[in-house]
């Protein structure tokens, strides 16, 4: 079994590659055997979202958290796992010129790409910081709103990440997070597939455990704002698992879901 640091190293390596890869590489770091099938099975469509920047969209998300985040003009927004900056730019549209948007990402190459995108767009109130979500280099009581798109499932120490999320939110602030969870236990063979881990599946936990960790961190008014089933393409599974393993996974009844979750830090 891989250690926390080994998993972080794997994620850093994969997302460093994605920072310079063509968009059709596939969602969540998985090489696309079939571009259309694999690329779209996790991601939601941003095309009609105000503030959307196609060049900053690497197709690595699994939801539209900013759409549910209730961002107001002048808010300070933090995006955890900001990638090339797309969710930050959508958040900037909501918070306006008087607001502030901060993107935090684990991968230096992603931070560099996001900064280049912000500079090209002329955005002066969007900034990007490199750091670990389990130990954020951000002050406490910073954000009115925190968003994240299919990132926290990749973090080995989720309780630490949720504690840090609580710390950086202002009292009365809230979050909206899109993430991958499971319903039922995934087969060990799926858990051990490193490509699936970096691809937003292997690091997922049971939905009730995920919500329980948020409650244990101190958040209140936790609610699932959106939930949808993820049907894993055969091409993805066959690239990683044997026919027997795939049959066992299908027969187990275990499922994968994309959820968008809301919660508040009490006053």
PDB file of C-alpha atoms in Angstrom, residues 17-18 20-40 54 57-60:
ATOM      1  CA  UNK A  17       2.207  16.312 -17.136  1.00  0.00           C
ATOM      2  CA  UNK A  18      -1.347  17.557 -17.612  1.00  0.00           C
ATOM      3  CA  UNK A  20       1.450  20.923 -20.661  1.00  0.00           C
ATOM      4  CA  UNK A  21      -0.672  18.179 -22.270  1.00  0.00           C
ATOM      5  CA  UNK A  22      -3.375  18.708 -24.890  1.00  0.00           C
ATOM      6  CA  UNK A  23      -6.883  18.969 -23.464  1.00  0.00           C
ATOM      7  CA  UNK A  24      -7.818  15.644 -25.089  1.00  0.00           C
ATOM      8  CA  UNK A  25      -5.400  13.777 -22.816  1.00  0.00           C
ATOM      9  CA  UNK A  26      -8.480  12.856 -20.811  1.00  0.00           C
ATOM     10  CA  UNK A  27     -10.216  13.949 -17.662  1.00  0.00           C
ATOM     11  CA  UNK A  28      -8.506  13.653 -14.317  1.00  0.00           C
ATOM     12  CA  UNK A  29      -5.162  12.507 -15.665  1.00  0.00           C
ATOM     13  CA  UNK A  30      -6.201   9.359 -17.502  1.00  0.00           C
ATOM     14  CA  UNK A  31      -4.763   8.767 -21.003  1.00  0.00           C
ATOM     15  CA  UNK A  32      -7.652   8.878 -23.442  1.00  0.00           C
ATOM     16  CA  UNK A  33      -8.122   5.629 -25.342  1.00  0.00           C
ATOM     17  CA  UNK A  34     -11.217   7.238 -26.819  1.00  0.00           C
ATOM     18  CA  UNK A  35     -11.147  11.011 -26.506  1.00  0.00           C
ATOM     19  CA  UNK A  36     -14.890  11.600 -26.499  1.00  0.00           C
ATOM     20  CA  UNK A  37     -15.798   8.702 -24.194  1.00  0.00           C
ATOM     21  CA  UNK A  38     -13.098   9.168 -21.578  1.00  0.00           C
ATOM     22  CA  UNK A  39     -12.833  12.913 -21.649  1.00  0.00           C
ATOM     23  CA  UNK A  40     -16.461  13.647 -20.858  1.00  0.00           C
ATOM     24  CA  UNK A  54     -11.736  27.624 -22.460  1.00  0.00           C
ATOM     25  CA  UNK A  57     -10.212  24.488 -18.722  1.00  0.00           C
ATOM     26  CA  UNK A  58      -8.186  21.265 -18.693  1.00  0.00           C
ATOM     27  CA  UNK A  59     -11.275  19.121 -18.232  1.00  0.00           C
ATOM     28  CA  UNK A  60     -10.190  17.880 -14.798  1.00  0.00           C
TER      29      UNK A  60
END
